[in-house]
Structure formats: C-alpha cells, structure tokens
Amino acid sequence: MTTVATDRQPCVLTLRSTEVVGRFVADADVAFTIDNGKLVEHVEHPGTAAYFLASLAGCALNLIAARSVEWELPYPRLKVGASYLVDADDSTRFERIELSFRFADTPEEQSRRYVDDFTARCPIYNTLVRGGAPISIEVQVGD
C-alpha cells in the first residue's frame, strides 16, 4: 500500500512580551501566558518549567488516549507525574527527568504496552533521549 504525502504544515507559535516585565503571551491555536517567577511580582501563570513538564506528560496522555481508541480498548484512567532536576554544574542540562504512569484500571501488560508505545512515538521524549537526557520511567497499576 502506497501512501500519498500530504501538505505538511509546521506548528507555529509566536511569543510576545507584555506590559508586565517577565510575562509573555504565546499566540498559537490557543493563547496561553508564561510567567517568569524571578521577574513577576505576583505570578499568575505557569513558568517554562511547568509547561515543559506538561508538554512531555501531555504527549504521553494524548498518545495513550489515541492508542486506546485505535486499539479499541477501554479508555484508561491514568495519571502521569513528571519532574526534573537541572544539573548543578551545568544549568543547560538535566541531571534527571522522571515520569511516573499510574493506571487505575488497565492490566499491567497493557499499561506497559501503552508506555512503550509512548516512548517510541513521542517527539518530545525522543528529542530529549537523543540529546542525552537521563529519563526514568515508573509504571504503576491500581488505584
């Protein structure tokens, strides 16, 4: 079976400064605001670290949800925890990134299959891994 290439379009995001020093607005499909907690007196919005973790965990949730539909399996009840620590000697590198997957109602074998699929398909995860980021993953099953 041959597939026809479609017109691929890049994802476009524009960030702009605001009248508040340290507050930035991203204009994309949906607008969102980023605060720099070191510059903004009253932080009202997540900072870049929270968005970074949310993008990584969000990719996992999105891919797993899509696979559950594609594989015609029950939609999993799932929580993804994410954390990172910046290297103490090199602030441009991660010392570690940790992901924890807690499946409430999915058998362990299927849970691991979902996580393996995520690690194979997520561009954020794979960009980090190729760059040498040490990522650990924990999979838990049950409430």
PDB file of N, CA and C in Angstrom, residues 14-102:
ATOM      1  N   THR A  14       3.940  31.996  18.298  1.00  0.00           N
ATOM      2  CA  THR A  14       4.563  33.311  18.441  1.00  0.00           C
ATOM      3  C   THR A  14       4.417  33.752  19.879  1.00  0.00           C
ATOM      4  N   LEU A  15       5.539  34.090  20.500  1.00  0.00           N
ATOM      5  CA  LEU A  15       5.522  34.626  21.855  1.00  0.00           C
ATOM      6  C   LEU A  15       5.797  36.109  21.789  1.00  0.00           C
ATOM      7  N   ARG A  16       5.132  36.842  22.659  1.00  0.00           N
ATOM      8  CA  ARG A  16       5.360  38.283  22.701  1.00  0.00           C
ATOM      9  C   ARG A  16       5.418  38.745  24.140  1.00  0.00           C
ATOM     10  N   SER A  17       6.171  39.797  24.347  1.00  0.00           N
ATOM     11  CA  SER A  17       6.237  40.385  25.674  1.00  0.00           C
ATOM     12  C   SER A  17       4.952  41.156  25.932  1.00  0.00           C
ATOM     13  N   THR A  18       4.720  41.450  27.209  1.00  0.00           N
ATOM     14  CA  THR A  18       3.550  42.231  27.594  1.00  0.00           C
ATOM     15  C   THR A  18       4.027  43.446  28.383  1.00  0.00           C
ATOM     16  N   GLU A  19       3.096  44.245  28.839  1.00  0.00           N
ATOM     17  CA  GLU A  19       3.461  45.407  29.648  1.00  0.00           C
ATOM     18  C   GLU A  19       3.998  45.008  31.019  1.00  0.00           C
ATOM     19  N   VAL A  20       3.791  43.758  31.423  1.00  0.00           N
ATOM     20  CA  VAL A  20       4.314  43.248  32.689  1.00  0.00           C
ATOM     21  C   VAL A  20       5.677  42.610  32.413  1.00  0.00           C
ATOM     22  N   VAL A  21       6.721  43.133  33.024  1.00  0.00           N
ATOM     23  CA  VAL A  21       8.061  42.590  32.828  1.00  0.00           C
ATOM     24  C   VAL A  21       8.099  41.151  33.325  1.00  0.00           C
ATOM     25  N   GLY A  22       8.479  40.231  32.460  1.00  0.00           N
ATOM     26  CA  GLY A  22       8.544  38.825  32.829  1.00  0.00           C
ATOM     27  C   GLY A  22       7.296  38.028  32.504  1.00  0.00           C
ATOM     28  N   ARG A  23       6.327  38.644  31.871  1.00  0.00           N
ATOM     29  CA  ARG A  23       5.108  37.942  31.453  1.00  0.00           C
ATOM     30  C   ARG A  23       5.063  37.940  29.927  1.00  0.00           C
ATOM     31  N   PHE A  24       4.806  36.759  29.378  1.00  0.00           N
ATOM     32  CA  PHE A  24       4.808  36.599  27.930  1.00  0.00           C
ATOM     33  C   PHE A  24       3.544  35.873  27.504  1.00  0.00           C
ATOM     34  N   VAL A  25       3.041  36.210  26.337  1.00  0.00           N
ATOM     35  CA  VAL A  25       1.838  35.566  25.811  1.00  0.00           C
ATOM     36  C   VAL A  25       2.209  34.820  24.544  1.00  0.00           C
ATOM     37  N   ALA A  26       1.798  33.573  24.485  1.00  0.00           N
ATOM     38  CA  ALA A  26       2.003  32.749  23.306  1.00  0.00           C
ATOM     39  C   ALA A  26       0.719  32.743  22.495  1.00  0.00           C
ATOM     40  N   ASP A  27       0.853  33.056  21.240  1.00  0.00           N
ATOM     41  CA  ASP A  27      -0.283  33.022  20.321  1.00  0.00           C
ATOM     42  C   ASP A  27      -0.099  31.824  19.402  1.00  0.00           C
ATOM     43  N   ALA A  28      -0.973  30.866  19.544  1.00  0.00           N
ATOM     44  CA  ALA A  28      -0.959  29.658  18.722  1.00  0.00           C
ATOM     45  C   ALA A  28      -2.413  29.322  18.443  1.00  0.00           C
ATOM     46  N   ASP A  29      -2.714  28.043  18.292  1.00  0.00           N
ATOM     47  CA  ASP A  29      -4.117  27.650  18.133  1.00  0.00           C
ATOM     48  C   ASP A  29      -4.920  28.118  19.338  1.00  0.00           C
ATOM     49  N   VAL A  30      -4.298  28.073  20.493  1.00  0.00           N
ATOM     50  CA  VAL A  30      -4.887  28.550  21.733  1.00  0.00           C
ATOM     51  C   VAL A  30      -3.837  29.429  22.398  1.00  0.00           C
ATOM     52  N   ALA A  31      -4.227  30.600  22.853  1.00  0.00           N
ATOM     53  CA  ALA A  31      -3.280  31.501  23.506  1.00  0.00           C
ATOM     54  C   ALA A  31      -3.038  31.050  24.944  1.00  0.00           C
ATOM     55  N   PHE A  32      -1.816  31.225  25.411  1.00  0.00           N
ATOM     56  CA  PHE A  32      -1.508  30.963  26.808  1.00  0.00           C
ATOM     57  C   PHE A  32      -0.426  31.922  27.269  1.00  0.00           C
ATOM     58  N   THR A  33      -0.299  32.063  28.579  1.00  0.00           N
ATOM     59  CA  THR A  33       0.624  33.025  29.176  1.00  0.00           C
ATOM     60  C   THR A  33       1.691  32.297  29.976  1.00  0.00           C
ATOM     61  N   ILE A  34       2.897  32.815  29.922  1.00  0.00           N
ATOM     62  CA  ILE A  34       4.035  32.270  30.648  1.00  0.00           C
ATOM     63  C   ILE A  34       4.573  33.364  31.561  1.00  0.00           C
ATOM     64  N   ASP A  35       4.750  33.046  32.834  1.00  0.00           N
ATOM     65  CA  ASP A  35       5.346  33.985  33.782  1.00  0.00           C
ATOM     66  C   ASP A  35       6.748  33.526  34.164  1.00  0.00           C
ATOM     67  N   ASN A  36       7.651  34.481  34.277  1.00  0.00           N
ATOM     68  CA  ASN A  36       8.982  34.229  34.811  1.00  0.00           C
ATOM     69  C   ASN A  36       8.919  34.583  36.289  1.00  0.00           C
ATOM     70  N   GLY A  37       8.901  33.571  37.137  1.00  0.00           N
ATOM     71  CA  GLY A  37       8.732  33.776  38.574  1.00  0.00           C
ATOM     72  C   GLY A  37       9.805  34.629  39.218  1.00  0.00           C
ATOM     73  N   LYS A  38      10.944  34.789  38.554  1.00  0.00           N
ATOM     74  CA  LYS A  38      12.019  35.626  39.100  1.00  0.00           C
ATOM     75  C   LYS A  38      11.803  37.103  38.768  1.00  0.00           C
ATOM     76  N   LEU A  39      10.941  37.385  37.800  1.00  0.00           N
ATOM     77  CA  LEU A  39      10.719  38.762  37.369  1.00  0.00           C
ATOM     78  C   LEU A  39       9.336  39.302  37.696  1.00  0.00           C
ATOM     79  N   VAL A  40       8.351  38.422  37.789  1.00  0.00           N
ATOM     80  CA  VAL A  40       6.969  38.848  38.007  1.00  0.00           C
ATOM     81  C   VAL A  40       6.692  38.865  39.510  1.00  0.00           C
ATOM     82  N   GLU A  41       6.221  40.000  39.999  1.00  0.00           N
ATOM     83  CA  GLU A  41       5.975  40.133  41.438  1.00  0.00           C
ATOM     84  C   GLU A  41       4.881  39.179  41.909  1.00  0.00           C
ATOM     85  N   HIS A  42       3.785  39.117  41.176  1.00  0.00           N
ATOM     86  CA  HIS A  42       2.669  38.235  41.516  1.00  0.00           C
ATOM     87  C   HIS A  42       2.483  37.245  40.370  1.00  0.00           C
ATOM     88  N   VAL A  43       3.040  36.068  40.532  1.00  0.00           N
ATOM     89  CA  VAL A  43       2.957  35.042  39.498  1.00  0.00           C
ATOM     90  C   VAL A  43       1.517  34.550  39.391  1.00  0.00           C
ATOM     91  N   GLU A  44       0.984  34.620  38.195  1.00  0.00           N
ATOM     92  CA  GLU A  44      -0.397  34.194  37.942  1.00  0.00           C
ATOM     93  C   GLU A  44      -0.477  33.032  36.954  1.00  0.00           C
ATOM     94  N   HIS A  45       0.616  32.761  36.265  1.00  0.00           N
ATOM     95  CA  HIS A  45       0.605  31.756  35.199  1.00  0.00           C
ATOM     96  C   HIS A  45       1.814  30.837  35.350  1.00  0.00           C
ATOM     97  N   PRO A  46       1.737  29.643  34.809  1.00  0.00           N
ATOM     98  CA  PRO A  46       2.875  28.726  34.889  1.00  0.00           C
ATOM     99  C   PRO A  46       4.109  29.321  34.217  1.00  0.00           C
ATOM    100  N   GLY A  47       5.248  28.831  34.648  1.00  0.00           N
ATOM    101  CA  GLY A  47       6.502  29.208  34.017  1.00  0.00           C
ATOM    102  C   GLY A  47       6.917  28.167  33.001  1.00  0.00           C
ATOM    103  N   THR A  48       8.064  28.387  32.396  1.00  0.00           N
ATOM    104  CA  THR A  48       8.527  27.492  31.335  1.00  0.00           C
ATOM    105  C   THR A  48       8.737  26.063  31.835  1.00  0.00           C
ATOM    106  N   ALA A  49       9.187  25.896  33.077  1.00  0.00           N
ATOM    107  CA  ALA A  49       9.409  24.551  33.607  1.00  0.00           C
ATOM    108  C   ALA A  49       8.105  23.763  33.670  1.00  0.00           C
ATOM    109  N   ALA A  50       7.051  24.406  34.141  1.00  0.00           N
ATOM    110  CA  ALA A  50       5.753  23.726  34.227  1.00  0.00           C
ATOM    111  C   ALA A  50       5.230  23.383  32.836  1.00  0.00           C
ATOM    112  N   TYR A  51       5.405  24.288  31.877  1.00  0.00           N
ATOM    113  CA  TYR A  51       4.962  23.993  30.510  1.00  0.00           C
ATOM    114  C   TYR A  51       5.785  22.869  29.888  1.00  0.00           C
ATOM    115  N   PHE A  52       7.075  22.851  30.182  1.00  0.00           N
ATOM    116  CA  PHE A  52       7.922  21.771  29.678  1.00  0.00           C
ATOM    117  C   PHE A  52       7.414  20.418  30.173  1.00  0.00           C
ATOM    118  N   LEU A  53       7.211  20.319  31.484  1.00  0.00           N
ATOM    119  CA  LEU A  53       6.726  19.060  32.038  1.00  0.00           C
ATOM    120  C   LEU A  53       5.335  18.718  31.513  1.00  0.00           C
ATOM    121  N   ALA A  54       4.488  19.734  31.380  1.00  0.00           N
ATOM    122  CA  ALA A  54       3.139  19.500  30.864  1.00  0.00           C
ATOM    123  C   ALA A  54       3.176  19.010  29.417  1.00  0.00           C
ATOM    124  N   SER A  55       4.102  19.521  28.626  1.00  0.00           N
ATOM    125  CA  SER A  55       4.175  19.072  27.235  1.00  0.00           C
ATOM    126  C   SER A  55       4.627  17.622  27.154  1.00  0.00           C
ATOM    127  N   LEU A  56       5.571  17.237  27.994  1.00  0.00           N
ATOM    128  CA  LEU A  56       6.042  15.856  28.000  1.00  0.00           C
ATOM    129  C   LEU A  56       4.941  14.910  28.496  1.00  0.00           C
ATOM    130  N   ALA A  57       4.328  15.245  29.638  1.00  0.00           N
ATOM    131  CA  ALA A  57       3.244  14.410  30.174  1.00  0.00           C
ATOM    132  C   ALA A  57       2.017  14.455  29.266  1.00  0.00           C
ATOM    133  N   GLY A  58       1.751  15.614  28.681  1.00  0.00           N
ATOM    134  CA  GLY A  58       0.613  15.746  27.771  1.00  0.00           C
ATOM    135  C   GLY A  58       0.779  14.904  26.527  1.00  0.00           C
ATOM    136  N   CYS A  59       1.997  14.818  26.026  1.00  0.00           N
ATOM    137  CA  CYS A  59       2.254  13.956  24.875  1.00  0.00           C
ATOM    138  C   CYS A  59       1.934  12.511  25.235  1.00  0.00           C
ATOM    139  N   ALA A  60       2.347  12.089  26.431  1.00  0.00           N
ATOM    140  CA  ALA A  60       2.059  10.722  26.875  1.00  0.00           C
ATOM    141  C   ALA A  60       0.554  10.476  26.939  1.00  0.00           C
ATOM    142  N   LEU A  61      -0.168  11.377  27.583  1.00  0.00           N
ATOM    143  CA  LEU A  61      -1.616  11.204  27.714  1.00  0.00           C
ATOM    144  C   LEU A  61      -2.309  11.197  26.351  1.00  0.00           C
ATOM    145  N   ASN A  62      -1.905  12.103  25.471  1.00  0.00           N
ATOM    146  CA  ASN A  62      -2.512  12.163  24.142  1.00  0.00           C
ATOM    147  C   ASN A  62      -2.260  10.902  23.338  1.00  0.00           C
ATOM    148  N   LEU A  63      -1.022  10.423  23.336  1.00  0.00           N
ATOM    149  CA  LEU A  63      -0.706   9.221  22.570  1.00  0.00           C
ATOM    150  C   LEU A  63      -1.409   7.994  23.129  1.00  0.00           C
ATOM    151  N   ILE A  64      -1.455   7.876  24.451  1.00  0.00           N
ATOM    152  CA  ILE A  64      -2.115   6.723  25.064  1.00  0.00           C
ATOM    153  C   ILE A  64      -3.619   6.764  24.805  1.00  0.00           C
ATOM    154  N   ALA A  65      -4.226   7.930  24.902  1.00  0.00           N
ATOM    155  CA  ALA A  65      -5.661   8.046  24.611  1.00  0.00           C
ATOM    156  C   ALA A  65      -5.952   7.663  23.160  1.00  0.00           C
ATOM    157  N   ALA A  66      -5.127   8.163  22.249  1.00  0.00           N
ATOM    158  CA  ALA A  66      -5.333   7.850  20.828  1.00  0.00           C
ATOM    159  C   ALA A  66      -5.179   6.357  20.566  1.00  0.00           C
ATOM    160  N   ARG A  67      -4.183   5.739  21.205  1.00  0.00           N
ATOM    161  CA  ARG A  67      -3.988   4.302  21.009  1.00  0.00           C
ATOM    162  C   ARG A  67      -5.142   3.495  21.578  1.00  0.00           C
ATOM    163  N   SER A  68      -5.702   3.926  22.698  1.00  0.00           N
ATOM    164  CA  SER A  68      -6.817   3.166  23.270  1.00  0.00           C
ATOM    165  C   SER A  68      -7.981   3.128  22.286  1.00  0.00           C
ATOM    166  N   VAL A  69      -8.200   4.238  21.592  1.00  0.00           N
ATOM    167  CA  VAL A  69      -9.262   4.286  20.583  1.00  0.00           C
ATOM    168  C   VAL A  69      -8.876   3.429  19.385  1.00  0.00           C
ATOM    169  N   GLU A  70      -7.657   3.608  18.905  1.00  0.00           N
ATOM    170  CA  GLU A  70      -7.184   2.858  17.740  1.00  0.00           C
ATOM    171  C   GLU A  70      -7.185   1.353  17.988  1.00  0.00           C
ATOM    172  N   TRP A  71      -6.774   0.954  19.174  1.00  0.00           N
ATOM    173  CA  TRP A  71      -6.710  -0.469  19.518  1.00  0.00           C
ATOM    174  C   TRP A  71      -8.045  -0.988  20.039  1.00  0.00           C
ATOM    175  N   GLU A  72      -9.068  -0.130  20.066  1.00  0.00           N
ATOM    176  CA  GLU A  72     -10.413  -0.482  20.510  1.00  0.00           C
ATOM    177  C   GLU A  72     -10.409  -1.089  21.922  1.00  0.00           C
ATOM    178  N   LEU A  73      -9.675  -0.402  22.808  1.00  0.00           N
ATOM    179  CA  LEU A  73      -9.597  -0.807  24.213  1.00  0.00           C
ATOM    180  C   LEU A  73     -10.296   0.233  25.068  1.00  0.00           C
ATOM    181  N   PRO A  74     -10.684  -0.133  26.283  1.00  0.00           N
ATOM    182  CA  PRO A  74     -11.308   0.859  27.163  1.00  0.00           C
ATOM    183  C   PRO A  74     -10.365   2.042  27.392  1.00  0.00           C
ATOM    184  N   TYR A  75     -10.941   3.208  27.440  1.00  0.00           N
ATOM    185  CA  TYR A  75     -10.173   4.434  27.698  1.00  0.00           C
ATOM    186  C   TYR A  75      -9.574   4.333  29.097  1.00  0.00           C
ATOM    187  N   PRO A  76      -8.239   4.391  29.223  1.00  0.00           N
ATOM    188  CA  PRO A  76      -7.630   4.172  30.543  1.00  0.00           C
ATOM    189  C   PRO A  76      -7.751   5.374  31.472  1.00  0.00           C
ATOM    190  N   ARG A  77      -8.008   5.091  32.739  1.00  0.00           N
ATOM    191  CA  ARG A  77      -7.898   6.132  33.772  1.00  0.00           C
ATOM    192  C   ARG A  77      -6.421   6.164  34.147  1.00  0.00           C
ATOM    193  N   LEU A  78      -5.804   7.307  33.946  1.00  0.00           N
ATOM    194  CA  LEU A  78      -4.354   7.387  34.026  1.00  0.00           C
ATOM    195  C   LEU A  78      -3.912   8.730  34.579  1.00  0.00           C
ATOM    196  N   LYS A  79      -2.901   8.701  35.433  1.00  0.00           N
ATOM    197  CA  LYS A  79      -2.234   9.919  35.897  1.00  0.00           C
ATOM    198  C   LYS A  79      -0.769   9.803  35.503  1.00  0.00           C
ATOM    199  N   VAL A  80      -0.225  10.893  34.979  1.00  0.00           N
ATOM    200  CA  VAL A  80       1.192  10.933  34.651  1.00  0.00           C
ATOM    201  C   VAL A  80       1.836  12.007  35.519  1.00  0.00           C
ATOM    202  N   GLY A  81       2.821  11.606  36.306  1.00  0.00           N
ATOM    203  CA  GLY A  81       3.594  12.549  37.090  1.00  0.00           C
ATOM    204  C   GLY A  81       4.903  12.821  36.371  1.00  0.00           C
ATOM    205  N   ALA A  82       5.396  14.039  36.470  1.00  0.00           N
ATOM    206  CA  ALA A  82       6.648  14.385  35.798  1.00  0.00           C
ATOM    207  C   ALA A  82       7.455  15.321  36.683  1.00  0.00           C
ATOM    208  N   SER A  83       8.761  15.120  36.695  1.00  0.00           N
ATOM    209  CA  SER A  83       9.643  16.012  37.427  1.00  0.00           C
ATOM    210  C   SER A  83      10.997  16.045  36.736  1.00  0.00           C
ATOM    211  N   TYR A  84      11.746  17.099  37.005  1.00  0.00           N
ATOM    212  CA  TYR A  84      13.120  17.139  36.521  1.00  0.00           C
ATOM    213  C   TYR A  84      13.983  17.884  37.518  1.00  0.00           C
ATOM    214  N   LEU A  85      15.274  17.662  37.392  1.00  0.00           N
ATOM    215  CA  LEU A  85      16.263  18.373  38.187  1.00  0.00           C
ATOM    216  C   LEU A  85      17.339  18.841  37.224  1.00  0.00           C
ATOM    217  N   VAL A  86      17.648  20.125  37.266  1.00  0.00           N
ATOM    218  CA  VAL A  86      18.684  20.681  36.411  1.00  0.00           C
ATOM    219  C   VAL A  86      20.042  20.325  37.012  1.00  0.00           C
ATOM    220  N   ASP A  87      21.003  20.019  36.158  1.00  0.00           N
ATOM    221  CA  ASP A  87      22.361  19.680  36.586  1.00  0.00           C
ATOM    222  C   ASP A  87      22.960  20.832  37.390  1.00  0.00           C
ATOM    223  N   ALA A  88      23.503  20.523  38.554  1.00  0.00           N
ATOM    224  CA  ALA A  88      24.071  21.545  39.438  1.00  0.00           C
ATOM    225  C   ALA A  88      25.290  22.224  38.827  1.00  0.00           C
ATOM    226  N   ASP A  89      26.018  21.520  37.967  1.00  0.00           N
ATOM    227  CA  ASP A  89      27.239  22.071  37.372  1.00  0.00           C
ATOM    228  C   ASP A  89      27.031  22.654  35.984  1.00  0.00           C
ATOM    229  N   ASP A  90      25.901  22.343  35.367  1.00  0.00           N
ATOM    230  CA  ASP A  90      25.641  22.818  34.002  1.00  0.00           C
ATOM    231  C   ASP A  90      24.138  23.074  33.863  1.00  0.00           C
ATOM    232  N   SER A  91      23.749  24.324  34.034  1.00  0.00           N
ATOM    233  CA  SER A  91      22.317  24.661  34.047  1.00  0.00           C
ATOM    234  C   SER A  91      21.645  24.509  32.682  1.00  0.00           C
ATOM    235  N   THR A  92      22.407  24.119  31.663  1.00  0.00           N
ATOM    236  CA  THR A  92      21.813  23.885  30.348  1.00  0.00           C
ATOM    237  C   THR A  92      21.480  22.407  30.128  1.00  0.00           C
ATOM    238  N   ARG A  93      21.697  21.588  31.149  1.00  0.00           N
ATOM    239  CA  ARG A  93      21.450  20.153  31.035  1.00  0.00           C
ATOM    240  C   ARG A  93      20.576  19.678  32.196  1.00  0.00           C
ATOM    241  N   PHE A  94      19.893  18.574  31.959  1.00  0.00           N
ATOM    242  CA  PHE A  94      19.113  17.946  33.024  1.00  0.00           C
ATOM    243  C   PHE A  94      19.975  16.914  33.734  1.00  0.00           C
ATOM    244  N   GLU A  95      19.901  16.920  35.049  1.00  0.00           N
ATOM    245  CA  GLU A  95      20.524  15.843  35.819  1.00  0.00           C
ATOM    246  C   GLU A  95      19.649  14.610  35.719  1.00  0.00           C
ATOM    247  N   ARG A  96      18.329  14.841  35.766  1.00  0.00           N
ATOM    248  CA  ARG A  96      17.398  13.726  35.601  1.00  0.00           C
ATOM    249  C   ARG A  96      16.008  14.248  35.265  1.00  0.00           C
ATOM    250  N   ILE A  97      15.257  13.388  34.598  1.00  0.00           N
ATOM    251  CA  ILE A  97      13.837  13.604  34.330  1.00  0.00           C
ATOM    252  C   ILE A  97      13.147  12.317  34.748  1.00  0.00           C
ATOM    253  N   GLU A  98      12.064  12.457  35.487  1.00  0.00           N
ATOM    254  CA  GLU A  98      11.339  11.278  35.949  1.00  0.00           C
ATOM    255  C   GLU A  98       9.885  11.353  35.512  1.00  0.00           C
ATOM    256  N   LEU A  99       9.388  10.257  34.989  1.00  0.00           N
ATOM    257  CA  LEU A  99       7.981  10.126  34.607  1.00  0.00           C
ATOM    258  C   LEU A  99       7.394   8.950  35.374  1.00  0.00           C
ATOM    259  N   SER A 100       6.216   9.151  35.922  1.00  0.00           N
ATOM    260  CA  SER A 100       5.514   8.044  36.570  1.00  0.00           C
ATOM    261  C   SER A 100       4.118   7.941  35.966  1.00  0.00           C
ATOM    262  N   PHE A 101       3.777   6.740  35.578  1.00  0.00           N
ATOM    263  CA  PHE A 101       2.473   6.439  34.987  1.00  0.00           C
ATOM    264  C   PHE A 101       1.704   5.603  35.989  1.00  0.00           C
ATOM    265  N   ARG A 102       0.515   6.066  36.366  1.00  0.00           N
ATOM    266  CA  ARG A 102      -0.336   5.306  37.286  1.00  0.00           C
ATOM    267  C   ARG A 102      -1.652   5.002  36.563  1.00  0.00           C
TER     268      ARG A 102
END
